[in-house]
Amino acid sequence: MHSHSPLNLSRLTAAANCTCFNLRKATRVVTQFFDEKLQPSGLLVNQFTLLVALEQAGSPTMKTLAQILVMDRTTLTRNLKPLLRQGLISVESGQDQRERIVTLTAAGQVALAKAFPLWEEAQQQVIEGLGKEQWQTLLSVLASTVSLMQRNVEIGG
Amino acid sequence: MHSHSPLNLSRLTAAANCTCFNLRKATRVVTQFFDEKLQPSGLLVNQFTLLVALEQAGSPTMKTLAQILVMDRTTLTRNLKPLLRQGLISVESGQDQRERIVTLTAAGQVALAKAFPLWEEAQQQVIEGLGKEQWQTLLSVLASTVSLMQRNVEIGG
DNA sequence: TTTAATTAAGTGTATATACATCTATCATGC
DNA sequence: GCATGATAGATGTATATACACTTAATTAAA
């Protein structure tokens, strides 16, 4: 038992509390839950939120949309592909020919309207399951975390 | 302004509070932060947590390891590939030839030992940034969320 | 005005994620 | 012993993520 790997218990318990691991784990199960709930709409939850962000932002550039979503520019490019293929969004050049203007199409608005009540039910189920107070706490701490990390990127990067 | 898309403001503000979207967003920024901190070790944070889980679990089967991590079996198979290629883990058949036993190699233990202080610094920085109390709240609510979702999967699936 | 620096976006590559399906092995009943 | 069902895992395919690098267009400098 002592021949290799001087097993450090405090190290192990510490790592089980890894902020990132626990966030990723929760994101996996919650994403699966929302994806399943949204299934009749044909949208995945990430796609749903992209459409919502577009309805909200109007016709932003890729850069602006990426900043709103706190999503890497190149990730956004890839994430928009399925929506573009399904005709739910359109992408056009702006005055500045470098910029791409992303817009929700009529079909995208229909898809969003169809998906919304499904999303609403999933969201409500999470809020009820956690209890409203704990749910609000979660949202609040997640917001703090994003702020903190963005500050760190600005300073450290 | 009224020709199409009867813009529903309550809908938009509701979706901005999407539990899943906010979790995914936080996971993106926190993952980037940890990955950057771990860079000198050559490990990504997800790979680091896989090695930690292996040191903790000993030599589990794929199924057991997937359950520990709350990770889809097929996701785990893919996630172990880079670690296997780097020689940080080994995968062998068990008594039951269907099972695959995953084990941390000596090289894996070395990589883990090298990565740990880097992880610890990142973790500490997050705890200090959020404040210990808020950080503990985060971990606690994430655990509740995972429990809740797992119960939902058992019932609904 | 021509050139250099800057900016917006896309591509190449690699990892992460998971559903549907397939393959191989084991256990069970006859 | 053999057929049948159950189980463990891998593969095919698609989406999600982001770094390094490239391309194209604009702006700033000379």
Coordinates of C-alpha atoms (C1' of nucleotides) in Angstrom, one line a residue:
Chain A
M1 CA 0.0 0.0 0.0
H2 CA 2.9 2.4 0.4
S3 CA 5.0 1.3 -2.6
H4 CA 3.9 4.1 -4.8
S5 CA 1.6 7.2 -4.8
P6 CA 1.9 8.7 -1.3
L7 CA -1.8 9.3 -1.3
N8 CA -2.5 12.8 0.1
L9 CA -6.0 12.8 1.5
S10 CA -6.2 16.6 2.0
R11 CA -5.3 17.0 -1.6
L12 CA -8.0 14.8 -2.8
T13 CA -10.8 16.3 -0.7
A14 CA -9.6 19.7 -1.8
A15 CA -9.8 18.8 -5.4
A16 CA -13.3 17.4 -5.0
N17 CA -14.3 21.0 -4.1
C18 CA -12.9 22.3 -7.3
T19 CA -15.0 25.3 -8.3
C20 CA -14.6 24.5 -12.0
F21 CA -15.3 20.8 -11.7
N22 CA -18.5 21.4 -9.8
L23 CA -19.6 24.1 -12.2
R24 CA -19.0 21.8 -15.2
K25 CA -20.8 18.9 -13.5
A26 CA -23.9 21.1 -12.7
T27 CA -23.8 22.5 -16.2
R28 CA -23.8 19.0 -17.7
V29 CA -26.9 17.8 -15.8
V30 CA -28.8 21.1 -16.2
T31 CA -28.1 21.3 -19.9
Q32 CA -29.3 17.7 -20.4
F33 CA -32.5 18.6 -18.5
F34 CA -33.2 21.7 -20.6
D35 CA -32.3 20.0 -23.9
E36 CA -34.8 17.2 -23.1
K37 CA -37.5 19.7 -22.2
L38 CA -36.9 21.7 -25.4
Q39 CA -36.8 18.6 -27.6
P40 CA -40.3 19.1 -29.1
S41 CA -39.1 22.5 -30.4
G42 CA -36.1 21.1 -32.2
L43 CA -33.8 23.5 -30.4
L44 CA -31.0 22.8 -28.0
V45 CA -30.9 25.1 -25.0
N46 CA -27.8 26.8 -26.2
Q47 CA -29.5 27.5 -29.6
F48 CA -32.5 28.8 -27.7
T49 CA -30.5 31.3 -25.8
L50 CA -28.8 32.5 -29.0
L51 CA -32.1 33.2 -30.5
V52 CA -33.3 35.0 -27.4
A53 CA -30.2 37.1 -27.4
L54 CA -30.7 38.0 -31.0
E55 CA -34.3 39.0 -30.4
Q56 CA -33.1 41.2 -27.6
A57 CA -30.1 42.7 -29.3
G58 CA -31.8 43.3 -32.7
S59 CA -29.2 43.0 -35.4
P60 CA -25.8 43.0 -33.6
T61 CA -22.4 42.3 -35.1
M62 CA -20.7 39.0 -34.3
K63 CA -18.4 40.9 -32.0
T64 CA -21.2 42.6 -30.1
L65 CA -23.2 39.4 -29.8
A66 CA -20.2 37.5 -28.5
Q67 CA -19.6 40.2 -25.9
I68 CA -23.3 40.1 -24.8
L69 CA -23.1 36.3 -24.4
V70 CA -19.6 36.3 -22.9
M71 CA -18.7 33.8 -25.5
D72 CA -15.6 33.5 -27.6
R73 CA -16.0 35.0 -31.0
T74 CA -14.9 31.8 -32.8
T75 CA -17.2 29.7 -30.6
L76 CA -20.1 32.0 -31.6
T77 CA -19.3 31.5 -35.3
R78 CA -19.5 27.8 -34.9
N79 CA -22.6 27.9 -32.7
L80 CA -24.5 30.0 -35.3
K81 CA -23.9 27.5 -38.0
P82 CA -26.8 25.1 -37.2
L83 CA -29.2 28.0 -36.8
L84 CA -28.1 29.4 -40.2
R85 CA -28.5 26.1 -41.8
Q86 CA -32.1 25.8 -40.4
G87 CA -32.8 29.3 -41.7
L88 CA -33.5 30.7 -38.2
I89 CA -31.0 33.5 -38.5
S90 CA -29.4 35.4 -41.4
V91 CA -25.9 36.8 -41.6
E92 CA -25.0 39.8 -43.8
S93 CA -22.2 42.2 -44.2
G94 CA -22.6 45.7 -42.7
Q95 CA -21.5 49.1 -43.9
D96 CA -18.1 48.1 -42.6
Q97 CA -17.5 45.2 -44.8
R98 CA -15.5 43.4 -42.1
E99 CA -18.5 43.2 -39.8
R100 CA -21.2 40.5 -40.0
I101 CA -24.7 41.5 -38.9
V102 CA -26.7 38.7 -37.4
T103 CA -30.5 38.8 -37.6
L104 CA -33.4 36.6 -36.4
T105 CA -35.5 35.6 -39.4
A106 CA -39.3 35.1 -39.4
A107 CA -38.7 31.4 -39.1
G108 CA -36.4 32.0 -36.2
Q109 CA -39.1 34.1 -34.5
V110 CA -41.6 31.2 -35.0
A111 CA -39.1 28.7 -33.6
L112 CA -38.5 31.0 -30.6
A113 CA -42.3 31.4 -29.9
K114 CA -42.7 27.6 -30.1
A115 CA -39.8 26.9 -27.8
F116 CA -40.5 29.5 -25.2
P117 CA -43.3 27.8 -23.2
L118 CA -41.1 24.6 -23.1
W119 CA -38.2 26.6 -21.7
E120 CA -40.5 28.3 -19.3
E121 CA -41.7 25.0 -17.9
A122 CA -38.1 23.7 -17.5
Q123 CA -37.1 26.9 -15.8
Q124 CA -40.1 26.9 -13.5
Q125 CA -39.3 23.3 -12.5
V126 CA -35.7 24.2 -11.6
I127 CA -36.9 27.2 -9.5
E128 CA -39.5 25.2 -7.7
G129 CA -37.0 22.3 -7.2
L130 CA -34.3 24.5 -5.6
G131 CA -36.8 26.8 -3.9
K132 CA -37.0 30.4 -5.1
E133 CA -34.6 31.7 -2.5
Q134 CA -31.8 29.2 -3.3
W135 CA -32.4 29.7 -7.0
Q136 CA -32.0 33.5 -6.7
T137 CA -28.8 32.9 -4.7
L138 CA -27.5 30.7 -7.5
L139 CA -28.1 33.3 -10.2
S140 CA -26.6 36.0 -8.0
V141 CA -23.4 34.1 -7.2
L142 CA -23.0 33.0 -10.9
A143 CA -23.2 36.7 -11.8
S144 CA -20.5 37.6 -9.2
T145 CA -18.4 34.8 -10.6
V146 CA -18.6 35.9 -14.2
S147 CA -17.7 39.5 -13.1
L148 CA -14.8 38.3 -11.1
M149 CA -13.4 36.2 -13.9
Q150 CA -13.8 39.0 -16.4
R151 CA -11.9 41.2 -14.2
N152 CA -9.2 38.6 -13.8
V153 CA -8.9 38.3 -17.6
E154 CA -8.5 42.0 -18.0
I155 CA -5.8 42.2 -15.4
G156 CA -4.0 38.9 -16.0
G157 CA -4.4 38.7 -19.8
Chain B
M1 CA -41.5 48.9 -35.3
H2 CA -44.7 46.9 -35.1
S3 CA -44.6 45.2 -38.5
H4 CA -43.3 42.0 -37.2
S5 CA -42.1 40.3 -34.0
P6 CA -44.4 41.6 -31.3
L7 CA -41.5 41.9 -29.0
N8 CA -42.4 40.6 -25.6
L9 CA -40.3 42.3 -23.0
S10 CA -41.2 40.0 -20.1
R11 CA -40.2 37.1 -22.2
L12 CA -36.8 38.5 -22.9
T13 CA -36.0 39.4 -19.3
A14 CA -37.2 36.0 -18.2
A15 CA -34.9 34.3 -20.7
A16 CA -31.9 36.4 -19.5
N17 CA -32.4 34.6 -16.2
C18 CA -32.2 31.2 -17.8
T19 CA -30.6 28.9 -15.2
C20 CA -28.9 26.9 -17.9
F21 CA -27.5 29.9 -19.8
N22 CA -26.1 31.5 -16.7
L23 CA -24.5 28.2 -15.6
R24 CA -23.0 27.7 -19.1
K25 CA -21.7 31.2 -19.2
A26 CA -20.1 31.0 -15.7
T27 CA -18.6 27.6 -16.7
R28 CA -17.0 29.1 -19.8
V29 CA -15.2 31.9 -18.0
V30 CA -14.2 29.8 -15.0
T31 CA -12.9 27.0 -17.3
Q32 CA -10.8 29.5 -19.2
F33 CA -9.4 30.8 -16.0
F34 CA -8.4 27.4 -14.6
D35 CA -7.1 26.2 -18.0
E36 CA -4.8 29.3 -18.1
K37 CA -3.6 28.7 -14.6
L38 CA -2.9 25.1 -15.3
Q39 CA -1.1 25.8 -18.5
P40 CA 2.5 25.1 -17.2
S41 CA 1.3 21.6 -16.3
G42 CA 0.2 20.8 -19.8
L43 CA -3.2 19.7 -18.4
L44 CA -6.6 21.2 -19.0
V45 CA -8.8 21.5 -15.9
N46 CA -11.1 18.8 -17.1
Q47 CA -8.2 16.5 -17.5
F48 CA -6.8 17.5 -14.1
T49 CA -10.1 16.5 -12.5
L50 CA -10.1 13.2 -14.3
L51 CA -6.7 12.4 -12.9
V52 CA -7.8 13.5 -9.4
A53 CA -10.9 11.3 -9.6
L54 CA -8.7 8.3 -10.6
E55 CA -6.3 8.8 -7.8
Q56 CA -9.2 8.9 -5.5
A57 CA -11.1 6.0 -6.9
G58 CA -8.2 3.7 -7.4
S59 CA -8.8 1.6 -10.5
P60 CA -12.5 1.9 -11.3
T61 CA -14.3 0.6 -14.3
M62 CA -15.5 3.1 -17.0
K63 CA -19.0 2.8 -15.7
T64 CA -18.1 3.5 -12.0
L65 CA -15.9 6.4 -13.0
A66 CA -18.6 7.9 -15.1
Q67 CA -21.0 7.7 -12.2
I68 CA -18.6 9.3 -9.8
L69 CA -18.1 12.2 -12.2
V70 CA -21.7 12.4 -13.2
M71 CA -20.5 12.2 -16.8
D72 CA -22.0 10.3 -19.7
R73 CA -20.1 7.0 -20.4
T74 CA -19.4 7.9 -23.9
T75 CA -18.2 11.4 -23.0
L76 CA -15.8 9.8 -20.5
T77 CA -14.4 7.5 -23.2
R78 CA -13.6 10.5 -25.4
N79 CA -12.2 12.5 -22.5
L80 CA -9.8 9.8 -21.5
K81 CA -8.3 9.6 -25.0
P82 CA -5.8 12.5 -24.6
L83 CA -4.7 11.2 -21.2
L84 CA -4.2 7.7 -22.6
R85 CA -2.2 9.1 -25.6
Q86 CA 0.0 11.0 -23.1
G87 CA 0.5 7.9 -21.1
L88 CA -1.0 9.4 -17.9
I89 CA -3.5 6.6 -17.5
S90 CA -3.8 3.0 -18.6
V91 CA -6.9 1.1 -19.6
E92 CA -7.1 -2.7 -19.3
S93 CA -9.8 -5.4 -19.4
G94 CA -10.9 -6.7 -16.0
Q95 CA -12.0 -10.2 -15.0
D96 CA -15.2 -9.5 -16.7
Q97 CA -13.9 -8.9 -20.2
R98 CA -16.6 -6.3 -20.9
E99 CA -15.3 -4.0 -18.3
R100 CA -12.4 -1.6 -18.7
I101 CA -10.3 -0.8 -15.7
V102 CA -8.8 2.7 -15.7
T103 CA -5.6 3.3 -13.7
L104 CA -3.4 6.3 -13.1
T105 CA 0.1 5.6 -14.3
A106 CA 3.3 6.7 -12.6
A107 CA 3.6 9.5 -15.3
G108 CA 0.0 10.4 -14.4
Q109 CA 0.9 10.8 -10.7
V110 CA 3.8 13.0 -11.6
A111 CA 1.6 15.2 -13.8
L112 CA -0.9 15.4 -11.1
A113 CA 1.7 16.4 -8.5
K114 CA 3.0 19.1 -10.9
A115 CA -0.5 20.4 -11.6
F116 CA -1.8 20.5 -8.1
P117 CA -0.2 23.6 -6.8
L118 CA -1.2 25.4 -9.9
W119 CA -4.8 24.3 -9.4
E120 CA -4.6 25.2 -5.7
E121 CA -3.6 28.8 -6.6
A122 CA -6.4 29.2 -9.1
Q123 CA -8.9 27.7 -6.6
Q124 CA -7.7 30.0 -3.9
Q125 CA -8.0 33.0 -6.1
V126 CA -11.6 32.2 -6.9
I127 CA -12.4 31.7 -3.2
E128 CA -10.8 35.0 -2.2
G129 CA -12.4 36.8 -5.1
L130 CA -15.9 35.6 -4.2
G131 CA -15.3 35.7 -0.5
K132 CA -15.3 32.4 1.4
E133 CA -18.9 32.6 2.4
Q134 CA -20.2 33.3 -1.1
W135 CA -18.0 30.6 -2.5
Q136 CA -19.3 28.0 0.0
T137 CA -22.8 29.0 -1.0
L138 CA -22.0 28.5 -4.6
L139 CA -20.7 25.0 -4.0
S140 CA -23.6 24.2 -1.8
V141 CA -26.2 25.3 -4.4
L142 CA -24.4 23.5 -7.2
A143 CA -24.6 20.3 -5.2
S144 CA -28.3 20.8 -4.6
T145 CA -28.8 21.4 -8.3
V146 CA -27.0 18.3 -9.3
S147 CA -29.1 16.3 -6.8
L148 CA -32.3 17.8 -8.1
M149 CA -31.5 17.1 -11.7
Q150 CA -30.4 13.5 -11.0
R151 CA -33.8 13.0 -9.3
N152 CA -35.5 14.5 -12.3
V153 CA -33.7 12.2 -14.7
E154 CA -34.7 9.1 -12.6
I155 CA -38.3 10.1 -12.5
G156 CA -38.8 11.7 -15.9
G157 CA -36.5 9.5 -17.9
Chain C
dT1 C1' -1.3 58.4 -51.3
dT2 C1' 0.9 54.6 -50.3
dT3 C1' 2.1 51.8 -46.5
dA4 C1' 1.8 50.1 -41.8
dA5 C1' -0.9 49.0 -37.9
dT6 C1' -5.4 47.7 -36.3
dT7 C1' -9.6 45.4 -36.4
dA8 C1' -13.6 41.8 -37.6
dA9 C1' -14.3 37.6 -38.8
dG10 C1' -13.3 32.8 -40.4
dT11 C1' -10.4 28.3 -40.4
dG12 C1' -7.4 24.6 -38.6
dT13 C1' -7.1 21.8 -34.9
dA14 C1' -8.0 19.8 -30.4
dT15 C1' -10.9 18.9 -26.6
dA16 C1' -15.7 18.4 -24.4
dT17 C1' -20.4 16.8 -24.6
dA18 C1' -24.1 13.3 -25.4
dC19 C1' -27.6 10.6 -28.2
dA20 C1' -28.4 6.6 -31.2
dT21 C1' -26.5 2.6 -32.4
dC22 C1' -23.3 -1.2 -32.6
dT23 C1' -20.3 -5.0 -30.7
dA24 C1' -18.7 -8.1 -27.5
dT25 C1' -19.3 -10.4 -23.3
dC26 C1' -21.8 -12.2 -19.5
dA27 C1' -25.8 -14.4 -17.1
dT28 C1' -30.1 -17.1 -17.3
dG29 C1' -33.4 -20.5 -18.7
dC30 C1' -34.3 -24.4 -21.1
Chain D
dG1 C1' -24.7 -26.8 -24.2
dC2 C1' -27.4 -23.3 -26.6
dA3 C1' -30.5 -19.4 -27.3
dT4 C1' -32.1 -15.1 -25.2
dG5 C1' -31.8 -11.2 -22.8
dA6 C1' -29.0 -8.0 -20.2
dT7 C1' -24.8 -5.3 -19.6
dA8 C1' -20.1 -2.7 -20.6
dG9 C1' -18.1 -0.3 -23.7
dA10 C1' -16.9 1.8 -28.3
dT11 C1' -18.3 4.4 -32.6
dG12 C1' -20.9 7.5 -35.7
dT13 C1' -22.5 11.8 -35.8
dA14 C1' -23.6 16.4 -34.2
dT15 C1' -23.1 20.3 -31.3
dA16 C1' -20.1 23.3 -28.0
dT17 C1' -15.8 25.3 -26.8
dA18 C1' -11.5 28.1 -27.6
dC19 C1' -6.5 28.9 -29.0
dA20 C1' -3.4 29.9 -32.8
dC21 C1' -3.4 31.5 -37.1
dT22 C1' -5.1 33.5 -41.5
dT23 C1' -7.7 36.7 -44.5
dA24 C1' -9.9 40.8 -45.6
dA25 C1' -11.1 45.4 -44.7
dT26 C1' -10.5 49.8 -42.3
dT27 C1' -7.8 53.3 -40.1
dA28 C1' -3.6 55.8 -39.1
dA29 C1' 1.0 57.2 -40.2
dA30 C1' 4.5 58.6 -43.2

